[in-house]
Short mmCIF file of C-alpha atoms in Angstrom, two decimals:
data_model
loop_
_atom_site.label_atom_id
_atom_site.label_comp_id
_atom_site.label_asym_id
_atom_site.label_seq_id
_atom_site.Cartn_x
_atom_site.Cartn_y
_atom_site.Cartn_z
CA MET A 4 80.68 83.98 78.32
CA GLN A 5 80.68 87.13 76.19
CA LYS A 6 83.68 89.39 76.66
CA ILE A 7 85.26 92.62 75.53
CA ILE A 8 89.00 92.56 74.83
CA ILE A 9 90.90 95.69 75.87
CA LEU A 10 94.30 95.89 74.21
CA ASP A 11 96.72 97.70 76.52
CA PHE A 12 99.18 100.09 74.86
CA GLY A 13 100.60 101.23 78.20
CA SER A 14 98.15 103.89 79.39
CA GLN A 15 97.72 104.26 83.13
CA THR A 16 93.96 104.52 82.58
CA THR A 17 93.64 101.21 80.71
CA GLN A 18 92.29 99.51 83.81
CA LEU A 19 89.76 102.29 84.25
CA ILE A 20 88.36 101.27 80.86
CA GLY A 21 88.05 97.76 82.20
CA ARG A 22 86.38 98.97 85.34
CA ARG A 23 83.80 100.96 83.35
CA VAL A 24 83.08 97.91 81.16
CA ARG A 25 82.60 95.72 84.24
CA GLU A 26 80.23 98.34 85.67
CA LEU A 27 78.09 97.51 82.63
CA ASP A 28 77.92 93.89 83.89
CA THR A 29 80.08 92.80 81.00
CA PHE A 30 83.14 90.60 81.36
CA CYS A 31 86.35 91.99 79.89
CA GLU A 32 89.95 90.91 79.63
CA ILE A 33 92.85 93.32 79.43
CA MET A 34 95.67 91.99 77.30
CA PRO A 35 99.01 93.33 76.03
CA TYR A 36 98.60 95.15 72.72
CA ASN A 37 100.19 92.23 70.79
CA LYS A 38 98.29 89.36 72.43
CA PHE A 39 94.87 89.47 70.80
CA PRO A 40 93.31 86.00 71.22
CA LYS A 41 92.80 84.03 68.03
CA ASP A 42 89.69 81.98 67.26
CA ASP A 43 87.79 83.10 70.36
CA ASP A 44 84.10 83.27 69.48
CA SER A 45 83.21 84.80 72.85
CA VAL A 46 84.87 88.14 71.95
CA ILE A 47 82.14 90.63 70.99
CA GLY A 48 84.24 93.80 70.76
CA VAL A 49 87.72 95.31 71.02
CA ILE A 50 88.88 98.52 72.70
CA LEU A 51 92.33 99.99 71.96
CA SER A 52 93.71 101.96 74.92
CA GLY A 53 95.78 105.11 75.16
CA SER A 54 99.58 105.07 75.39
CA PRO A 55 102.47 107.20 76.66
CA TYR A 56 103.96 107.01 73.16
CA SER A 57 103.32 108.90 69.94
CA VAL A 58 102.46 106.83 66.86
CA HIS A 59 105.66 108.30 65.35
CA ASP A 60 107.98 107.05 68.13
CA LYS A 61 110.34 104.23 67.14
CA GLU A 62 109.41 102.32 70.28
CA ALA A 63 105.65 102.88 69.81
CA PHE A 64 103.54 99.75 70.25
CA LYS A 65 102.02 98.43 67.03
CA VAL A 66 99.23 95.91 66.45
CA ASP A 67 97.92 94.06 63.39
CA LEU A 68 94.48 95.66 63.00
CA SER A 69 93.39 93.10 60.42
CA GLN A 70 92.90 90.60 63.27
CA PHE A 71 89.65 92.30 64.25
CA ILE A 72 88.74 95.31 62.08
CA GLY A 73 85.88 94.36 59.81
CA LYS A 74 85.10 91.31 61.94
CA ILE A 75 83.88 92.70 65.28
CA PRO A 76 83.19 96.23 66.60
CA VAL A 77 86.29 98.27 67.49
CA LEU A 78 86.68 101.40 69.63
CA GLY A 79 89.97 103.31 69.63
CA ILE A 80 90.70 105.67 72.55
CA CYS A 81 93.33 108.44 72.32
CA TYR A 82 96.46 106.60 71.05
CA GLY A 83 94.15 103.86 69.79
CA ALA A 84 92.25 106.43 67.70
CA GLN A 85 95.46 107.96 66.37
CA TYR A 86 96.95 104.55 65.58
CA ILE A 87 93.89 103.46 63.56
CA SER A 88 94.02 106.71 61.58
CA HIS A 89 97.79 106.63 61.06
CA HIS A 90 97.81 102.96 60.06
CA ASN A 91 95.12 103.54 57.41
CA GLY A 92 96.74 106.55 55.78
CA GLY A 93 95.45 109.41 57.90
CA LYS A 94 97.67 112.17 59.26
CA VAL A 95 98.73 112.48 62.91
CA GLU A 96 100.90 115.45 63.84
CA LYS A 97 102.46 117.11 66.85
CA THR A 98 100.51 120.04 68.27
CA ASP A 99 102.09 123.34 69.29
CA THR A 100 100.65 122.89 72.76
CA ARG A 101 99.73 119.67 74.53
CA GLU A 102 95.97 119.11 74.53
CA TYR A 103 95.29 118.28 78.14
CA GLY A 104 92.29 118.83 80.39
CA ARG A 105 88.62 119.64 80.01
CA ALA A 106 87.01 120.26 76.62
CA HIS A 107 83.42 120.41 75.38
CA LEU A 108 82.19 118.08 72.68
CA GLN A 109 80.04 118.96 69.68
CA TRP A 110 78.73 115.86 67.91
CA PHE A 111 77.06 116.17 64.52
CA ASP A 112 76.05 112.72 63.28
CA GLU A 113 72.62 112.02 64.76
CA GLU A 114 72.51 108.53 63.28
CA ASN A 115 75.76 107.48 64.92
CA LYS A 116 75.13 104.99 67.74
CA LEU A 117 78.22 105.99 69.72
CA PHE A 118 76.70 109.32 70.86
CA LYS A 119 73.14 108.10 71.42
CA GLY A 120 71.64 110.14 74.28
CA PHE A 121 74.62 112.52 74.46
CA SER A 122 74.20 116.19 75.33
CA GLN A 123 75.71 118.86 73.14
CA ASN A 124 78.73 120.56 74.79
CA SER A 125 79.24 117.52 77.00
CA GLN A 126 82.49 117.82 78.98
CA VAL A 127 85.27 115.40 77.99
CA TRP A 128 88.88 114.96 79.08
CA MET A 129 91.78 115.34 76.66
CA SER A 130 95.32 114.08 77.28
CA HIS A 131 97.56 113.93 74.22
CA GLY A 132 100.47 115.67 72.53
CA ASP A 133 99.62 114.60 68.97
CA THR A 134 96.38 115.19 67.12
CA ILE A 135 94.72 113.83 63.99
CA THR A 136 94.86 116.45 61.24
CA ALA A 137 93.45 114.33 58.37
CA LEU A 138 91.31 111.21 58.36
CA PRO A 139 92.05 108.25 56.11
CA ASP A 140 89.82 107.41 53.15
CA GLY A 141 86.63 105.65 54.20
CA TYR A 142 86.37 107.44 57.56
CA LYS A 143 84.23 110.41 58.60
CA PRO A 144 84.30 112.87 61.53
CA ILE A 145 81.45 112.55 64.04
CA ALA A 146 82.46 115.04 66.76
CA SER A 147 84.81 117.91 67.48
CA THR A 148 85.81 120.36 70.21
CA ALA A 149 86.95 123.98 70.01
CA ASP A 150 90.58 122.86 69.60
CA VAL A 151 90.30 119.33 68.19
CA LYS A 152 88.71 119.01 64.75
CA TYR A 153 88.55 115.22 64.78
CA ALA A 154 87.63 114.56 68.40
CA ALA A 155 85.76 111.45 67.20
CA TYR A 156 85.41 109.64 63.91
CA ALA A 157 83.90 106.46 62.46
CA SER A 158 84.37 104.15 59.49
CA ASN A 159 81.93 104.31 56.61
CA ASN A 160 82.28 100.60 55.90
CA SER A 161 83.22 98.75 59.11
CA PRO A 162 82.05 98.84 62.75
CA VAL A 163 84.95 101.08 63.83
CA TRP A 164 84.71 104.14 66.10
CA ALA A 165 87.47 106.24 67.62
CA VAL A 166 87.73 109.14 70.08
CA GLN A 167 90.73 111.31 70.97
CA PHE A 168 89.40 111.96 74.49
CA HIS A 169 89.22 109.58 77.46
CA PRO A 170 85.63 108.43 78.13
CA GLU A 171 86.81 106.20 80.98
CA VAL A 172 87.87 109.01 83.34
CA PHE A 173 85.58 110.79 85.78
CA HIS A 174 86.03 114.18 84.10
CA SER A 175 84.38 112.94 80.89
CA VAL A 176 80.89 113.52 82.24
CA GLU A 177 79.02 111.28 79.79
CA GLY A 178 81.92 108.91 79.17
CA SER A 179 80.13 105.98 80.80
CA LEU A 180 77.21 106.52 78.42
CA LEU A 181 79.56 106.39 75.44
CA LEU A 182 81.03 103.10 76.68
CA LYS A 183 77.53 101.74 77.31
CA ASN A 184 76.54 102.67 73.76
CA PHE A 185 79.56 100.77 72.46
CA VAL A 186 79.50 97.74 74.75
CA VAL A 187 75.74 97.17 74.98
CA ASP A 188 74.13 98.71 71.88
CA ILE A 189 76.92 98.19 69.34
CA CYS A 190 78.65 95.03 70.61
CA GLY A 191 75.44 93.45 71.92
CA SER A 192 76.48 92.57 75.48
CA ASN A 193 73.92 90.53 77.42
CA GLN A 194 75.18 92.20 80.64
CA ASP A 195 75.35 88.94 82.56
CA TRP A 196 78.63 89.45 84.49
CA SER A 197 78.35 90.35 88.19
CA ALA A 198 80.04 90.01 91.57
CA ALA A 199 78.22 86.69 91.98
CA SER A 200 79.49 85.40 88.64
CA PHE A 201 83.01 86.62 89.48
CA ILE A 202 82.91 84.61 92.70
CA ASP A 203 81.73 81.46 90.92
CA THR A 204 84.37 81.79 88.20
CA THR A 205 87.18 82.67 90.61
CA VAL A 206 86.39 79.82 93.00
CA GLU A 207 86.48 77.40 90.07
CA ASP A 208 89.75 78.90 88.78
CA LEU A 209 91.34 78.72 92.23
CA ARG A 210 90.48 75.05 92.55
CA LYS A 211 92.06 74.39 89.16
CA GLN A 212 95.14 76.47 89.98
CA VAL A 213 96.05 75.02 93.37
CA GLY A 214 94.43 71.60 93.19
CA SER A 215 94.89 69.75 96.48
CA ASP A 216 97.95 71.81 97.49
CA ARG A 217 98.04 73.82 100.68
CA VAL A 218 97.99 77.61 100.36
CA ILE A 219 99.29 80.23 102.77
CA LEU A 220 97.83 83.71 102.59
CA GLY A 221 99.38 86.94 103.77
CA LEU A 222 96.70 88.82 105.68
CA SER A 223 97.05 92.53 106.38
CA GLY A 224 93.73 93.34 108.02
CA GLY A 225 92.53 95.26 104.98
CA VAL A 226 89.57 94.51 102.76
CA ASP A 227 91.70 93.16 99.89
CA SER A 228 93.47 90.36 101.72
CA SER A 229 90.34 89.63 103.77
CA VAL A 230 88.19 89.14 100.67
CA ALA A 231 90.95 87.05 99.08
CA ALA A 232 91.00 84.87 102.20
CA VAL A 233 87.24 84.32 102.22
CA LEU A 234 87.30 83.50 98.48
CA LEU A 235 90.08 80.96 99.00
CA ASN A 236 88.37 79.53 102.06
CA LYS A 237 85.26 79.04 99.93
CA ALA A 238 87.33 77.31 97.25
CA ILE A 239 89.68 75.06 99.24
CA GLY A 240 88.52 75.18 102.88
CA ASP A 241 91.04 73.84 105.40
CA LYS A 242 93.76 73.71 102.76
CA LEU A 243 94.18 77.45 103.44
CA THR A 244 96.41 78.71 106.25
CA CYS A 245 96.47 82.48 106.81
CA ILE A 246 99.41 84.33 108.34
CA PHE A 247 99.09 87.79 109.80
CA VAL A 248 102.46 89.46 110.39
CA ASP A 249 102.80 92.23 112.95
CA HIS A 250 105.75 94.25 111.68
CA GLY A 251 105.29 96.80 114.43
CA LEU A 252 104.03 99.36 111.93
CA LEU A 253 100.30 98.75 112.27
CA ARG A 254 97.75 101.15 113.69
CA LYS A 255 96.99 101.25 117.41
CA ASN A 256 95.62 97.89 118.66
CA GLU A 257 95.26 96.73 115.07
CA PHE A 258 96.91 93.34 115.54
CA SER A 259 94.56 92.13 118.29
CA ASP A 260 91.45 93.66 116.69
CA VAL A 261 92.11 92.07 113.32
CA MET A 262 92.93 88.67 114.79
CA HIS A 263 89.52 88.72 116.48
CA ASP A 264 87.80 89.60 113.19
CA TYR A 265 89.45 86.69 111.40
CA GLU A 266 88.47 84.24 114.09
CA CYS A 267 84.86 85.34 113.61
CA LEU A 268 85.18 84.62 109.86
CA GLY A 269 86.22 81.06 110.62
CA LEU A 270 89.65 81.45 109.05
CA ASN A 271 92.68 79.48 110.17
CA VAL A 272 95.05 82.32 111.12
CA ILE A 273 98.55 82.29 112.59
CA GLY A 274 99.66 85.57 114.17
CA VAL A 275 103.38 86.37 114.00
CA ASP A 276 105.04 89.15 116.00
CA ALA A 277 108.06 90.09 113.90
CA SER A 278 108.26 93.74 114.97
CA GLU A 279 111.74 93.44 116.48
CA LYS A 280 113.19 92.18 113.17
CA PHE A 281 111.58 94.97 111.15
CA PHE A 282 112.67 97.72 113.54
CA ASN A 283 116.24 96.42 113.58
CA ASP A 284 116.47 96.24 109.79
CA LEU A 285 114.88 99.68 109.33
CA LYS A 286 117.16 101.38 111.85
CA GLY A 287 118.69 104.55 110.40
CA VAL A 288 116.96 104.16 106.99
CA SER A 289 115.23 107.31 105.70
CA ASP A 290 114.91 106.75 101.94
CA PRO A 291 111.26 105.84 101.12
CA GLU A 292 112.07 103.33 98.39
CA GLN A 293 114.68 101.63 100.54
CA LYS A 294 112.18 101.39 103.41
CA ARG A 295 109.66 99.71 101.13
CA LYS A 296 112.24 97.24 99.84
CA ILE A 297 113.43 96.32 103.33
CA ILE A 298 109.87 95.75 104.50
CA GLY A 299 109.13 93.67 101.39
CA ARG A 300 112.27 91.60 101.91
CA ASP A 301 111.58 91.01 105.59
CA PHE A 302 107.96 90.19 104.84
CA VAL A 303 109.09 87.44 102.46
CA GLU A 304 111.67 86.15 104.94
CA VAL A 305 109.07 85.87 107.70
CA PHE A 306 106.71 84.07 105.35
CA ASN A 307 109.47 81.75 104.20
CA ALA A 308 110.17 80.81 107.80
CA GLU A 309 106.48 80.20 108.51
CA ALA A 310 105.95 78.31 105.26
CA LYS A 311 108.59 75.76 106.25
CA LYS A 312 106.49 74.94 109.31
CA ILE A 313 103.40 74.18 107.23
CA GLU A 314 103.38 70.83 105.48
CA ASP A 315 102.44 70.73 101.81
CA ALA A 316 102.54 74.53 101.40
CA ARG A 317 102.91 75.14 97.66
CA TRP A 318 101.29 78.56 97.12
CA LEU A 319 101.42 82.04 98.58
CA ALA A 320 98.18 83.97 98.12
CA GLN A 321 98.04 87.77 98.30
CA GLY A 322 95.30 90.37 98.21
CA THR A 323 97.05 92.36 95.47
CA ILE A 324 94.63 94.50 93.45
CA TYR A 325 95.21 96.44 90.28
CA PRO A 326 96.18 99.89 91.68
CA ASP A 327 99.01 98.15 93.59
CA ARG A 328 100.38 96.83 90.32
CA ILE A 329 99.77 99.75 87.97
CA GLU A 330 101.76 102.07 90.27
CA SER A 331 104.61 99.58 90.43
CA LEU A 332 105.14 98.67 86.80
CA ASN A 333 103.21 99.31 83.61
CA ILE A 334 103.63 97.85 80.14
CA THR A 335 106.32 100.42 79.29
CA GLY A 336 108.49 99.11 82.12
CA LYS A 337 108.58 102.45 83.94
CA VAL A 338 108.53 102.07 87.73
CA ILE A 339 106.49 104.62 89.67
CA LYS A 340 106.96 103.08 93.11
CA SER A 341 107.56 99.57 94.35
CA HIS A 342 104.93 97.68 96.29
CA HIS A 343 105.76 94.90 98.73
CA ASN A 344 103.11 92.65 97.17
CA VAL A 345 104.33 93.17 93.61
CA GLY A 346 107.11 91.69 91.55
CA GLY A 347 106.93 87.96 92.14
CA LEU A 348 108.62 85.82 94.76
CA PRO A 349 112.25 84.87 95.35
CA LYS A 350 113.18 81.42 94.07
CA GLU A 351 114.24 80.29 97.54
CA MET A 352 110.70 80.69 98.79
CA HIS A 353 109.61 77.72 96.65
CA LEU A 354 106.00 78.91 96.50
CA GLY A 355 103.75 79.71 93.56
CA LEU A 356 101.90 83.03 93.55
CA CYS A 357 98.10 83.18 93.76
CA GLU A 358 96.37 86.58 93.35
CA PRO A 359 92.60 86.13 92.97
CA LEU A 360 91.84 89.89 93.02
CA LYS A 361 94.66 91.18 90.81
CA TRP A 362 92.37 92.65 88.12
CA LEU A 363 89.88 94.32 90.48
CA PHE A 364 89.60 97.85 91.80
CA LYS A 365 88.81 98.53 95.44
CA ASP A 366 85.11 99.22 94.95
CA GLU A 367 84.76 95.97 93.01
CA VAL A 368 86.51 94.08 95.83
CA ARG A 369 83.98 95.54 98.26
CA ARG A 370 81.07 94.39 96.10
CA VAL A 371 82.54 90.90 96.07
CA GLY A 372 82.93 91.02 99.86
CA ARG A 373 79.28 91.96 100.31
CA GLN A 374 78.24 89.16 97.96
CA LEU A 375 80.28 86.78 100.13
CA GLY A 376 78.36 87.96 103.21
CA MET A 377 81.33 89.50 105.02
CA PRO A 378 80.72 91.96 107.90
CA GLU A 379 80.34 95.57 106.84
CA HIS A 380 83.07 96.98 109.10
CA LEU A 381 85.64 94.89 107.25
CA ILE A 382 84.28 95.78 103.82
CA THR A 383 84.22 99.55 104.41
CA ARG A 384 87.65 99.66 106.03
CA HIS A 385 89.90 102.26 104.41
CA PRO A 386 92.92 101.14 102.36
CA PHE A 387 96.11 100.93 104.41
CA PRO A 388 99.60 100.68 102.87
CA GLY A 389 101.37 97.32 103.08
CA PRO A 390 104.51 98.90 104.60
CA GLY A 391 102.22 100.38 107.25
CA LEU A 392 103.20 103.48 109.16
CA ALA A 393 106.75 103.30 107.78
CA VAL A 394 105.60 105.27 104.72
CA ARG A 395 103.76 107.76 106.93
CA ILE A 396 106.86 108.64 108.96
CA LEU A 397 109.18 110.99 107.11
CA GLY A 398 112.67 110.02 108.12
CA ASP A 399 114.03 106.98 109.91
CA ILE A 400 111.82 104.58 111.86
CA THR A 401 111.94 104.03 115.63
CA PRO A 402 109.43 102.45 118.05
CA GLU A 403 109.04 105.84 119.73
CA LYS A 404 108.08 107.58 116.49
CA VAL A 405 105.64 104.79 115.62
CA HIS A 406 104.00 105.18 119.05
CA ILE A 407 103.56 108.94 118.54
CA LEU A 408 102.01 108.40 115.12
CA GLN A 409 99.74 105.60 116.36
CA GLU A 410 98.29 107.83 119.07
CA ALA A 411 97.71 110.81 116.76
CA ASP A 412 96.28 108.62 114.01
CA ASP A 413 93.92 106.87 116.43
CA ILE A 414 92.42 110.22 117.46
CA PHE A 415 91.94 111.22 113.81
CA ILE A 416 90.34 107.94 112.68
CA LYS A 417 88.05 107.66 115.70
CA GLY A 418 87.00 111.26 115.15
CA LEU A 419 86.08 110.51 111.53
CA ARG A 420 84.02 107.50 112.62
CA ASN A 421 82.14 109.43 115.31
CA TYR A 422 81.36 112.61 113.35
CA LYS A 423 78.00 112.25 111.56
CA VAL A 424 76.91 114.25 108.53
CA ARG A 425 73.34 114.54 107.21
CA LEU A 426 73.05 114.24 103.45
CA SER A 427 70.19 114.62 101.01
CA GLY A 428 69.52 114.72 97.27
CA GLU A 429 72.31 113.76 94.90
CA GLU A 430 74.90 113.41 97.69
CA ALA A 431 72.71 110.92 99.53
CA ARG A 432 72.03 108.92 96.38
CA ARG A 433 75.75 108.79 95.55
CA VAL A 434 76.59 107.44 99.01
CA LEU A 435 73.86 104.80 98.87
CA ALA A 436 74.91 103.78 95.34
CA ALA A 437 78.43 103.19 96.66
CA GLY A 438 77.01 100.59 99.04
CA ILE A 439 77.66 102.54 102.23
CA PRO A 440 75.25 101.28 104.91
CA ALA A 441 72.74 104.02 105.70
CA ARG A 442 68.98 104.23 106.07
CA MET A 443 67.14 107.00 104.25
CA LYS A 444 64.42 108.87 106.14
CA ASP A 445 62.45 111.74 104.61
CA GLY A 446 64.96 111.85 101.76
CA GLU A 447 67.95 112.21 104.11
CA ILE A 448 70.63 109.92 105.50
CA ASP A 449 73.15 110.20 108.33
CA VAL A 450 76.64 108.87 107.61
CA SER A 451 80.01 109.23 109.30
CA LEU A 452 82.83 111.21 107.76
CA TYR A 453 84.78 107.95 107.70
CA ASP A 454 82.25 106.32 105.36
CA GLN A 455 82.32 109.31 103.00
CA ILE A 456 86.10 109.23 102.66
CA TRP A 457 88.14 106.85 100.52
CA GLN A 458 91.26 106.89 102.67
CA ALA A 459 92.52 108.78 105.70
CA GLY A 460 95.67 108.72 107.76
CA THR A 461 98.18 110.75 109.69
CA VAL A 462 101.76 111.56 108.66
CA LEU A 463 104.54 112.25 111.15
CA LEU A 464 107.14 114.75 109.97
CA SER A 465 109.79 113.24 112.20
CA ASN A 466 112.62 115.01 110.37
CA VAL A 467 111.02 118.40 111.08
CA ARG A 468 110.56 120.25 114.36
CA SER A 469 108.48 123.35 114.96
CA VAL A 470 108.37 125.86 117.80
CA GLY A 471 105.33 125.93 120.06
CA VAL A 472 104.20 127.18 123.46
CA MET A 473 102.45 124.98 126.00
CA GLY A 474 101.64 126.69 129.27
CA ASP A 475 104.59 128.91 130.07
CA GLU A 476 107.10 126.68 128.32
CA ARG A 477 108.56 126.77 124.83
CA THR A 478 108.31 123.48 122.94
CA TYR A 479 110.27 122.20 119.99
CA GLU A 480 108.42 119.15 118.73
CA HIS A 481 107.11 117.45 115.62
CA PRO A 482 104.24 118.47 113.34
CA VAL A 483 101.79 115.92 112.00
CA ALA A 484 99.83 116.19 108.76
CA LEU A 485 96.33 114.80 108.41
CA ARG A 486 95.42 113.33 105.03
CA ALA A 487 91.88 112.46 103.87
CA VAL A 488 90.87 111.94 100.24
CA THR A 489 87.81 111.07 98.22
CA SER A 490 88.12 108.68 95.28
CA THR A 491 86.49 105.73 93.54
CA ASP A 492 89.52 103.76 92.41
CA ALA A 493 92.71 105.36 93.86
CA MET A 494 93.93 106.24 90.36
CA THR A 495 92.80 109.82 90.99
CA ALA A 496 91.83 111.41 94.30
CA ASP A 497 90.76 114.78 95.70
CA TRP A 498 91.29 116.08 99.21
CA ALA A 499 88.24 115.78 101.43
CA HIS A 500 86.63 119.06 102.52
CA LEU A 501 86.28 118.24 106.20
CA PRO A 502 84.17 120.50 108.46
CA TYR A 503 86.10 123.22 110.29
CA ASP A 504 84.64 122.33 113.68
CA PHE A 505 85.77 118.74 113.23
CA MET A 506 89.28 119.83 112.23
CA ALA A 507 89.53 122.17 115.20
CA LYS A 508 88.44 119.46 117.64
CA VAL A 509 90.81 116.84 116.25
CA SER A 510 93.76 119.25 116.14
CA ASN A 511 93.19 120.32 119.71
CA GLU A 512 92.86 116.74 120.95
CA ILE A 513 96.03 115.55 119.20
CA ILE A 514 98.15 118.42 120.54
CA ASN A 515 96.79 118.04 124.07
CA LYS A 516 97.03 114.25 124.29
CA VAL A 517 100.00 113.19 122.15
CA ARG A 518 103.41 113.97 123.61
CA GLY A 519 105.90 114.89 120.91
CA VAL A 520 103.40 116.76 118.70
CA ASN A 521 102.79 120.51 118.86
CA ARG A 522 101.40 121.32 115.41
CA VAL A 523 98.69 119.80 113.17
CA CYS A 524 98.45 120.49 109.42
CA TYR A 525 95.98 119.32 106.77
CA ASP A 526 97.09 118.13 103.32
CA ILE A 527 94.96 119.75 100.59
CA SER A 528 96.77 118.34 97.54
CA SER A 529 95.05 116.09 95.01
CA LYS A 530 96.23 113.05 93.03
CA PRO A 531 97.64 113.82 90.53
CA PRO A 532 100.05 115.48 91.02
CA SER A 533 100.46 114.22 94.60
CA THR A 534 100.10 110.60 95.62
CA ILE A 535 97.77 109.62 98.46
CA GLU A 536 100.65 108.46 100.66
CA TRP A 537 103.54 110.82 101.36
CA GLU A 538 106.15 108.13 100.68
#
């Protein structure tokens, strides 16, 4: 199978490059910067990613360019562009001000394939502290912006192109076209990779990985672990045993609802009520990172206990996807936050780790789920954090606080599901392209707010109290914050502009029906700088 190799120099958007390439129905592998595969005839092109380092830093990642330059097409992005220039004798220097944000591209080489079909003044996204001030011999500029003279350049003699902006991010409006020009027109991709081919390849790989061993899978109720379970079930059948742990931090009625869903999928599922253990171990703990670590530790302990009851269990499967891992540890070794599914398993667990979805983004997982024929309500389910409501309660965790949050959250989520919005034109086409189930009539569709939103949830500010008045009495109770964001991959997200009448109705219902809450707020911060979850 043809493939593009993406060499990772530590950028947090490296996987977005991979996602864009896969959207072009082209298989790609993301590898550490120093692990380019030798003697692999299936490689049709190489992309060098960005990096948090400068090419002048002592710890900067370096690669032997002679492995591929002059042999197959190469595209350098940001650090990759600067590294190619620097390595070949060009000049890369610090700028007085960091070049970050929107810029508008002027390209001036009409014969250059990289900008085929591009508009003049196309918006691109810059994010770098250094800039190229002189190109090496044998290279020519092909585009610039108002502040960046060498926004893009190419080799006169070899199939090498480089850009100092990030075509993979949403804010580079024609970035996908640039990548298509490189992957399809320049590298010659046959565009034969799809969700169906991913399933076939993954099922085959799973059978090779686990053989005749028994596998246990940690189910959470979310789309990731559910798709992983169906994939494994397709690969090894009754050799899969699924375990769904109720840590007491799930949404209202979630345990029973999800168990019913899994029975309908024909999965062998064991339900474990471990809520008492989790509540005891979390008692008095307020630090977010410590809460995550305790939940991760207890999760492993519960699984270890269950695994001992299952004969021949040799593997633990998880629905870990890429955003879980990129926010936990990148190639530079810098931790952003820990994730209970990330970091390997303790030796005493005696189980190998199986992660069939670890290179996929959420929207790709959903496409795989649809290809597998899974029910739509499972596929469109919003992401939910592994530590559950523990990271949506600011402060220590108690059963009483969890109950308050469950009730408020249930009102919010049900409201989003029941509120319908009529869309037309570009908005309607975008929703349909995302695979959201809706039927178009007279150029319009009706969809719920829930289906338009990437992720929604409620946060309990349990360490804060606010004054209120209910009837003739003064109250001193907790505020809750509603959070709803739009996104395509969770790497960036914007707050959802919910209708005022919906917000008013939900706020009123929460305050009237949920004892312990007397104030409702709405979070209007985007990611970055804020994360989707509060903890």
